[in-house]
């Protein structure tokens, strides 16, 4: 594996400081893994154009539900006509709730990172991305809108994988280096630059728009299998010989990863009851607008 020695930085024995070598292949592999995780969330931004157009006046836009109501102390059979497909506000809501999942999962992922280390936490983020991504194509109607909201929020949990990824990069690259922002945020540009053309080809091909979601799941699985099988230094190989490869894959990083402090910035803002009430009322108002539309 290619490594670059940093002669300008003195090496230390502290495991929490940056090392004096930069494993290029490992950084590139982690960047590709982050790109496919981010692509799983971007898929819906394109495949939403393949869903049925809402409100075109066709008979397929509606379906009938039958029930019984009591009118003037008598039971009357009624037929309720409901929309079958998602409206435009509902589609926009499914796009906007994914970052909410990343916000919710930020602190649980931080706790998991402190307990499990980089490898296990990173693989867990991949699992949190794979399962909802496989369920997204099954929730494309108005009847399953609330379920689709929950699935998209769960899919957004993978956005918190940026936290262990950044902490791992900090072990190899000094945070005051000018190249750090370029390297750390490269996966976002990679996911958009390579993802959307591939998504378009698959979506408009004979495979259909479902293949976009399942294709990203397959790519994520392959890359993370490679990630789990990579042995990138001699210390890992020694640990694998002592404890077994499977145990070493998931325990090696815990002793080498920095601990994250969970103190929240501007904590007093979140503790004020008025601020919480305002946020809750705004959220309820937005939900009412979506349901009315």
GROMACS .gro file of N, CA and C in nm, residues 99-226:
model
  384
   99UNK      N    1  -3.227   1.511   0.568
   99UNK     CA    2  -3.132   1.575   0.660
   99UNK      C    3  -3.176   1.570   0.805
  100UNK      N    4  -3.307   1.561   0.829
  100UNK     CA    5  -3.355   1.549   0.967
  100UNK      C    6  -3.304   1.420   1.031
  101UNK      N    7  -3.297   1.314   0.952
  101UNK     CA    8  -3.241   1.190   1.004
  101UNK      C    9  -3.095   1.204   1.042
  102UNK      N   10  -3.019   1.280   0.961
  102UNK     CA   11  -2.879   1.304   0.996
  102UNK      C   12  -2.865   1.383   1.124
  103UNK      N   13  -2.956   1.480   1.146
  103UNK     CA   14  -2.951   1.560   1.269
  103UNK      C   15  -2.987   1.477   1.391
  104UNK      N   16  -3.087   1.390   1.377
  104UNK     CA   17  -3.128   1.307   1.490
  104UNK      C   18  -3.019   1.205   1.526
  105UNK      N   19  -2.953   1.151   1.425
  105UNK     CA   20  -2.858   1.043   1.449
  105UNK      C   21  -2.718   1.091   1.486
  106UNK      N   22  -2.695   1.222   1.485
  106UNK     CA   23  -2.559   1.272   1.509
  106UNK      C   24  -2.506   1.227   1.645
  107UNK      N   25  -2.585   1.244   1.750
  107UNK     CA   26  -2.537   1.213   1.884
  107UNK      C   27  -2.538   1.063   1.914
  108UNK      N   28  -2.637   0.985   1.869
  108UNK     CA   29  -2.623   0.839   1.884
  108UNK      C   30  -2.503   0.781   1.810
  109UNK      N   31  -2.473   0.835   1.692
  109UNK     CA   32  -2.355   0.787   1.619
  109UNK      C   33  -2.227   0.824   1.694
  110UNK      N   34  -2.226   0.942   1.758
  110UNK     CA   35  -2.109   0.982   1.837
  110UNK      C   36  -2.088   0.886   1.954
  111UNK      N   37  -2.196   0.848   2.021
  111UNK     CA   38  -2.185   0.751   2.131
  111UNK      C   39  -2.139   0.616   2.078
  112UNK      N   40  -2.194   0.574   1.964
  112UNK     CA   41  -2.153   0.446   1.906
  112UNK      C   42  -2.006   0.449   1.865
  113UNK      N   43  -1.960   0.563   1.816
  113UNK     CA   44  -1.819   0.575   1.777
  113UNK      C   45  -1.728   0.563   1.899
  114UNK      N   46  -1.767   0.625   2.010
  114UNK     CA   47  -1.686   0.616   2.131
  114UNK      C   48  -1.683   0.474   2.187
  115UNK      N   49  -1.792   0.400   2.169
  115UNK     CA   50  -1.800   0.265   2.223
  115UNK      C   51  -1.739   0.160   2.131
  116UNK      N   52  -1.755   0.177   2.000
  116UNK     CA   53  -1.718   0.071   1.906
  116UNK      C   54  -1.597   0.104   1.821
  117UNK      N   55  -1.559   0.230   1.809
  117UNK     CA   56  -1.449   0.264   1.721
  117UNK      C   57  -1.495   0.290   1.579
  118UNK      N   58  -1.397   0.316   1.493
  118UNK     CA   59  -1.428   0.361   1.357
  118UNK      C   60  -1.490   0.252   1.271
  119UNK      N   61  -1.429   0.134   1.267
  119UNK     CA   62  -1.474   0.031   1.173
  119UNK      C   63  -1.618  -0.012   1.198
  120UNK      N   64  -1.647  -0.050   1.320
  120UNK     CA   65  -1.782  -0.098   1.350
  120UNK      C   66  -1.886   0.012   1.333
  121UNK      N   67  -1.851   0.134   1.374
  121UNK     CA   68  -1.945   0.245   1.360
  121UNK      C   69  -1.969   0.277   1.212
  122UNK      N   70  -1.864   0.272   1.131
  122UNK     CA   71  -1.877   0.301   0.988
  122UNK      C   72  -1.963   0.195   0.918
  123UNK      N   73  -1.941   0.069   0.954
  123UNK     CA   74  -2.022  -0.039   0.896
  123UNK      C   75  -2.167  -0.028   0.942
  124UNK      N   76  -2.189   0.012   1.066
  124UNK     CA   77  -2.325   0.030   1.115
  124UNK      C   78  -2.397   0.139   1.037
  125UNK      N   79  -2.327   0.248   1.003
  125UNK     CA   80  -2.387   0.353   0.921
  125UNK      C   81  -2.425   0.300   0.783
  126UNK      N   82  -2.345   0.209   0.730
  126UNK     CA   83  -2.378   0.149   0.600
  126UNK      C   84  -2.504   0.065   0.609
  127UNK      N   85  -2.519  -0.010   0.719
  127UNK     CA   86  -2.640  -0.091   0.737
  127UNK      C   87  -2.762  -0.001   0.752
  128UNK      N   88  -2.747   0.110   0.826
  128UNK     CA   89  -2.857   0.205   0.841
  128UNK      C   90  -2.895   0.269   0.709
  129UNK      N   91  -2.803   0.272   0.615
  129UNK     CA   92  -2.833   0.327   0.482
  129UNK      C   93  -2.892   0.223   0.389
  130UNK      N   94  -2.847   0.098   0.400
  130UNK     CA   95  -2.891  -0.006   0.307
  130UNK      C   96  -3.038  -0.045   0.326
  131UNK      N   97  -3.076  -0.069   0.450
  131UNK     CA   98  -3.212  -0.120   0.474
  131UNK      C   99  -3.320  -0.022   0.428
  132UNK      N  100  -3.314   0.108   0.466
  132UNK     CA  101  -3.417   0.199   0.413
  132UNK      C  102  -3.409   0.217   0.263
  133UNK      N  103  -3.288   0.213   0.205
  133UNK     CA  104  -3.276   0.233   0.060
  133UNK      C  105  -3.346   0.122  -0.018
  134UNK      N  106  -3.348   0.001   0.036
  134UNK     CA  107  -3.418  -0.108  -0.031
  134UNK      C  108  -3.569  -0.096  -0.018
  135UNK      N  109  -3.616  -0.022   0.084
  135UNK     CA  110  -3.760  -0.008   0.106
  135UNK      C  111  -3.819   0.114   0.038
  136UNK      N  112  -3.737   0.208  -0.005
  136UNK     CA  113  -3.788   0.331  -0.067
  136UNK      C  114  -3.874   0.302  -0.190
  137UNK      N  115  -3.834   0.214  -0.284
  137UNK     CA  116  -3.919   0.190  -0.401
  137UNK      C  117  -4.056   0.130  -0.369
  138UNK      N  118  -4.073   0.077  -0.248
  138UNK     CA  119  -4.200   0.015  -0.212
  138UNK      C  120  -4.300   0.115  -0.156
  139UNK      N  121  -4.256   0.239  -0.131
  139UNK     CA  122  -4.343   0.340  -0.069
  139UNK      C  123  -4.352   0.461  -0.161
  140UNK      N  124  -4.427   0.450  -0.267
  140UNK     CA  125  -4.437   0.558  -0.366
  140UNK      C  126  -4.581   0.601  -0.389
  141UNK      N  127  -4.673   0.564  -0.303
  141UNK     CA  128  -4.812   0.603  -0.318
  141UNK      C  129  -4.854   0.690  -0.200
  142UNK      N  130  -4.968   0.758  -0.216
  142UNK     CA  131  -5.018   0.844  -0.109
  142UNK      C  132  -5.056   0.764   0.015
  143UNK      N  133  -5.097   0.640  -0.004
  143UNK     CA  134  -5.137   0.556   0.109
  143UNK      C  135  -5.018   0.525   0.199
  144UNK      N  136  -4.900   0.516   0.144
  144UNK     CA  137  -4.780   0.483   0.222
  144UNK      C  138  -4.692   0.605   0.247
  145UNK      N  139  -4.752   0.724   0.244
  145UNK     CA  140  -4.673   0.847   0.258
  145UNK      C  141  -4.605   0.856   0.394
  146UNK      N  142  -4.679   0.831   0.502
  146UNK     CA  143  -4.620   0.839   0.636
  146UNK      C  144  -4.509   0.736   0.655
  147UNK      N  145  -4.528   0.618   0.600
  147UNK     CA  146  -4.423   0.517   0.607
  147UNK      C  147  -4.300   0.562   0.528
  148UNK      N  148  -4.323   0.626   0.414
  148UNK     CA  149  -4.211   0.677   0.334
  148UNK      C  150  -4.135   0.786   0.409
  149UNK      N  151  -4.206   0.869   0.486
  149UNK     CA  152  -4.141   0.972   0.568
  149UNK      C  153  -4.047   0.908   0.669
  150UNK      N  154  -4.095   0.805   0.737
  150UNK     CA  155  -4.012   0.736   0.837
  150UNK      C  156  -3.891   0.671   0.770
  151UNK      N  157  -3.911   0.610   0.655
  151UNK     CA  158  -3.801   0.544   0.584
  151UNK      C  159  -3.697   0.645   0.539
  152UNK      N  160  -3.741   0.760   0.491
  152UNK     CA  161  -3.645   0.863   0.447
  152UNK      C  162  -3.567   0.920   0.566
  153UNK      N  163  -3.632   0.933   0.681
  153UNK     CA  164  -3.560   0.979   0.800
  153UNK      C  165  -3.456   0.876   0.841
  154UNK      N  166  -3.492   0.749   0.838
  154UNK     CA  167  -3.395   0.643   0.869
  154UNK      C  168  -3.283   0.640   0.767
  155UNK      N  169  -3.316   0.668   0.641
  155UNK     CA  170  -3.213   0.672   0.538
  155UNK      C  171  -3.116   0.786   0.563
  156UNK      N  172  -3.165   0.897   0.619
  156UNK     CA  173  -3.079   1.010   0.650
  156UNK      C  174  -2.984   0.986   0.765
  157UNK      N  175  -3.005   0.876   0.840
  157UNK     CA  176  -2.913   0.844   0.950
  157UNK      C  177  -2.770   0.825   0.899
  158UNK      N  178  -2.756   0.780   0.774
  158UNK     CA  179  -2.622   0.756   0.720
  158UNK      C  180  -2.544   0.885   0.701
  159UNK      N  181  -2.612   1.001   0.703
  159UNK     CA  182  -2.539   1.129   0.693
  159UNK      C  183  -2.446   1.149   0.811
  160UNK      N  184  -2.481   1.090   0.926
  160UNK     CA  185  -2.396   1.104   1.044
  160UNK      C  186  -2.267   1.024   1.032
  161UNK      N  187  -2.252   0.943   0.928
  161UNK     CA  188  -2.125   0.873   0.907
  161UNK      C  189  -2.010   0.969   0.882
  162UNK      N  190  -2.044   1.095   0.853
  162UNK     CA  191  -1.940   1.197   0.838
  162UNK      C  192  -1.859   1.213   0.966
  163UNK      N  193  -1.920   1.189   1.081
  163UNK     CA  194  -1.851   1.207   1.209
  163UNK      C  195  -1.736   1.109   1.228
  164UNK      N  196  -1.756   0.977   1.221
  164UNK     CA  197  -1.641   0.886   1.233
  164UNK      C  198  -1.542   0.901   1.118
  165UNK      N  199  -1.593   0.935   1.000
  165UNK     CA  200  -1.505   0.955   0.884
  165UNK      C  201  -1.410   1.072   0.908
  166UNK      N  202  -1.462   1.182   0.960
  166UNK     CA  203  -1.378   1.299   0.987
  166UNK      C  204  -1.277   1.270   1.096
  167UNK      N  205  -1.320   1.199   1.202
  167UNK     CA  206  -1.227   1.167   1.310
  167UNK      C  207  -1.114   1.077   1.261
  168UNK      N  208  -1.147   0.984   1.170
  168UNK     CA  209  -1.043   0.896   1.118
  168UNK      C  210  -0.946   0.972   1.029
  169UNK      N  211  -0.998   1.064   0.947
  169UNK     CA  212  -0.909   1.143   0.862
  169UNK      C  213  -0.817   1.231   0.947
  170UNK      N  214  -0.865   1.273   1.065
  170UNK     CA  215  -0.783   1.358   1.151
  170UNK      C  216  -0.662   1.284   1.205
  171UNK      N  217  -0.666   1.150   1.206
  171UNK     CA  218  -0.550   1.073   1.251
  171UNK      C  219  -0.437   1.076   1.149
  172UNK      N  220  -0.471   1.094   1.021
  172UNK     CA  221  -0.372   1.088   0.915
  172UNK      C  222  -0.335   1.225   0.859
  173UNK      N  223  -0.428   1.319   0.862
  173UNK     CA  224  -0.405   1.450   0.801
  173UNK      C  225  -0.423   1.557   0.908
  174UNK      N  226  -0.328   1.650   0.922
  174UNK     CA  227  -0.344   1.756   1.022
  174UNK      C  228  -0.460   1.848   0.985
  175UNK      N  229  -0.540   1.884   1.084
  175UNK     CA  230  -0.659   1.964   1.057
  175UNK      C  231  -0.628   2.106   1.012
  176UNK      N  232  -0.505   2.153   1.035
  176UNK     CA  233  -0.469   2.288   0.992
  176UNK      C  234  -0.409   2.289   0.852
  177UNK      N  235  -0.412   2.176   0.783
  177UNK     CA  236  -0.357   2.168   0.648
  177UNK      C  237  -0.458   2.223   0.548
  178UNK      N  238  -0.410   2.290   0.444
  178UNK     CA  239  -0.498   2.353   0.346
  178UNK      C  240  -0.575   2.251   0.264
  179UNK      N  241  -0.523   2.128   0.254
  179UNK     CA  242  -0.588   2.026   0.172
  179UNK      C  243  -0.699   1.953   0.244
  180UNK      N  244  -0.715   1.976   0.374
  180UNK     CA  245  -0.813   1.901   0.451
  180UNK      C  246  -0.956   1.922   0.402
  181UNK      N  247  -1.004   2.047   0.384
  181UNK     CA  248  -1.143   2.063   0.335
  181UNK      C  249  -1.165   1.997   0.201
  182UNK      N  250  -1.065   2.004   0.112
  182UNK     CA  251  -1.080   1.944  -0.020
  182UNK      C  252  -1.093   1.793  -0.011
  183UNK      N  253  -1.010   1.731   0.073
  183UNK     CA  254  -1.011   1.585   0.084
  183UNK      C  255  -1.136   1.537   0.158
  184UNK      N  256  -1.171   1.605   0.266
  184UNK     CA  257  -1.281   1.559   0.350
  184UNK      C  258  -1.415   1.569   0.278
  185UNK      N  259  -1.435   1.676   0.202
  185UNK     CA  260  -1.564   1.698   0.136
  185UNK      C  261  -1.566   1.650  -0.009
  186UNK      N  262  -1.465   1.577  -0.050
  186UNK     CA  263  -1.461   1.528  -0.189
  186UNK      C  264  -1.575   1.433  -0.218
  187UNK      N  265  -1.618   1.355  -0.120
  187UNK     CA  266  -1.720   1.254  -0.146
  187UNK      C  267  -1.853   1.316  -0.190
  188UNK      N  268  -1.882   1.439  -0.148
  188UNK     CA  269  -2.007   1.504  -0.189
  188UNK      C  270  -2.005   1.533  -0.338
  189UNK      N  271  -1.893   1.589  -0.387
  189UNK     CA  272  -1.882   1.617  -0.530
  189UNK      C  273  -1.877   1.488  -0.611
  190UNK      N  274  -1.811   1.386  -0.557
  190UNK     CA  275  -1.803   1.258  -0.628
  190UNK      C  276  -1.941   1.195  -0.643
  191UNK      N  277  -2.019   1.199  -0.536
  191UNK     CA  278  -2.152   1.138  -0.540
  191UNK      C  279  -2.242   1.208  -0.642
  192UNK      N  280  -2.234   1.341  -0.648
  192UNK     CA  281  -2.318   1.414  -0.743
  192UNK      C  282  -2.266   1.404  -0.886
  193UNK      N  283  -2.133   1.413  -0.903
  193UNK     CA  284  -2.075   1.417  -1.038
  193UNK      C  285  -2.089   1.283  -1.108
  194UNK      N  286  -2.061   1.175  -1.037
  194UNK     CA  287  -2.070   1.042  -1.098
  194UNK      C  288  -2.208   0.980  -1.080
  195UNK      N  289  -2.278   1.017  -0.973
  195UNK     CA  290  -2.404   0.952  -0.943
  195UNK      C  291  -2.517   0.989  -1.037
  196UNK      N  292  -2.540   1.118  -1.058
  196UNK     CA  293  -2.657   1.160  -1.135
  196UNK      C  294  -2.655   1.112  -1.280
  197UNK      N  295  -2.542   1.115  -1.351
  197UNK     CA  296  -2.544   1.056  -1.486
  197UNK      C  297  -2.576   0.907  -1.486
  198UNK      N  298  -2.520   0.834  -1.389
  198UNK     CA  299  -2.550   0.690  -1.381
  198UNK      C  300  -2.696   0.668  -1.343
  199UNK      N  301  -2.747   0.749  -1.250
  199UNK     CA  302  -2.887   0.738  -1.212
  199UNK      C  303  -2.978   0.762  -1.332
  200UNK      N  304  -2.944   0.861  -1.413
  200UNK     CA  305  -3.027   0.894  -1.530
  200UNK      C  306  -3.029   0.779  -1.630
  201UNK      N  307  -2.911   0.722  -1.656
  201UNK     CA  308  -2.905   0.611  -1.752
  201UNK      C  309  -2.987   0.491  -1.705
  202UNK      N  310  -2.973   0.458  -1.576
  202UNK     CA  311  -3.049   0.344  -1.524
  202UNK      C  312  -3.198   0.373  -1.518
  203UNK      N  313  -3.232   0.496  -1.480
  203UNK     CA  314  -3.372   0.530  -1.462
  203UNK      C  315  -3.450   0.528  -1.593
  204UNK      N  316  -3.385   0.574  -1.701
  204UNK     CA  317  -3.453   0.580  -1.831
  204UNK      C  318  -3.426   0.457  -1.917
  205UNK      N  319  -3.357   0.359  -1.862
  205UNK     CA  320  -3.332   0.236  -1.936
  205UNK      C  321  -3.447   0.138  -1.914
  206UNK      N  322  -3.432   0.020  -1.972
  206UNK     CA  323  -3.534  -0.084  -1.957
  206UNK      C  324  -3.540  -0.140  -1.815
  207UNK      N  325  -3.436  -0.115  -1.737
  207UNK     CA  326  -3.435  -0.165  -1.599
  207UNK      C  327  -3.533  -0.090  -1.510
  208UNK      N  328  -3.564   0.034  -1.545
  208UNK     CA  329  -3.660   0.111  -1.466
  208UNK      C  330  -3.594   0.187  -1.352
  209UNK      N  331  -3.672   0.278  -1.292
  209UNK     CA  332  -3.615   0.364  -1.188
  209UNK      C  333  -3.588   0.287  -1.059
  210UNK      N  334  -3.651   0.170  -1.041
  210UNK     CA  335  -3.621   0.090  -0.922
  210UNK      C  336  -3.475   0.045  -0.920
  211UNK      N  337  -3.417   0.026  -1.039
  211UNK     CA  338  -3.279  -0.023  -1.047
  211UNK      C  339  -3.180   0.077  -0.990
  212UNK      N  340  -3.217   0.205  -0.986
  212UNK     CA  341  -3.127   0.306  -0.930
  212UNK      C  342  -3.106   0.280  -0.782
  213UNK      N  343  -3.213   0.258  -0.709
  213UNK     CA  344  -3.203   0.233  -0.564
  213UNK      C  345  -3.132   0.101  -0.535
  214UNK      N  346  -3.171  -0.003  -0.607
  214UNK     CA  347  -3.109  -0.133  -0.582
  214UNK      C  348  -2.963  -0.136  -0.628
  215UNK      N  349  -2.932  -0.062  -0.735
  215UNK     CA  350  -2.792  -0.054  -0.781
  215UNK      C  351  -2.703   0.012  -0.678
  216UNK      N  352  -2.753   0.120  -0.614
  216UNK     CA  353  -2.675   0.185  -0.508
  216UNK      C  354  -2.657   0.093  -0.388
  217UNK      N  355  -2.758   0.013  -0.357
  217UNK     CA  356  -2.744  -0.082  -0.247
  217UNK      C  357  -2.637  -0.186  -0.278
  218UNK      N  358  -2.633  -0.233  -0.401
  218UNK     CA  359  -2.532  -0.332  -0.440
  218UNK      C  360  -2.392  -0.270  -0.434
  219UNK      N  361  -2.378  -0.146  -0.485
  219UNK     CA  362  -2.247  -0.079  -0.481
  219UNK      C  363  -2.202  -0.056  -0.337
  220UNK      N  364  -2.295  -0.017  -0.249
  220UNK     CA  365  -2.261   0.004  -0.109
  220UNK      C  366  -2.215  -0.126  -0.044
  221UNK      N  367  -2.284  -0.235  -0.072
  221UNK     CA  368  -2.247  -0.364  -0.014
  221UNK      C  369  -2.109  -0.407  -0.059
  222UNK      N  370  -2.079  -0.393  -0.188
  222UNK     CA  371  -1.949  -0.435  -0.241
  222UNK      C  372  -1.836  -0.353  -0.179
  223UNK      N  373  -1.852  -0.221  -0.175
  223UNK     CA  374  -1.746  -0.136  -0.122
  223UNK      C  375  -1.722  -0.161   0.026
  224UNK      N  376  -1.828  -0.183   0.102
  224UNK     CA  377  -1.808  -0.203   0.245
  224UNK      C  378  -1.756  -0.343   0.276
  225UNK      N  379  -1.782  -0.440   0.190
  225UNK     CA  380  -1.717  -0.570   0.206
  225UNK      C  381  -1.566  -0.556   0.184
  226UNK      N  382  -1.528  -0.480   0.081
  226UNK     CA  383  -1.386  -0.453   0.058
  226UNK      C  384  -1.327  -0.378   0.177
   0.00000   0.00000   0.00000
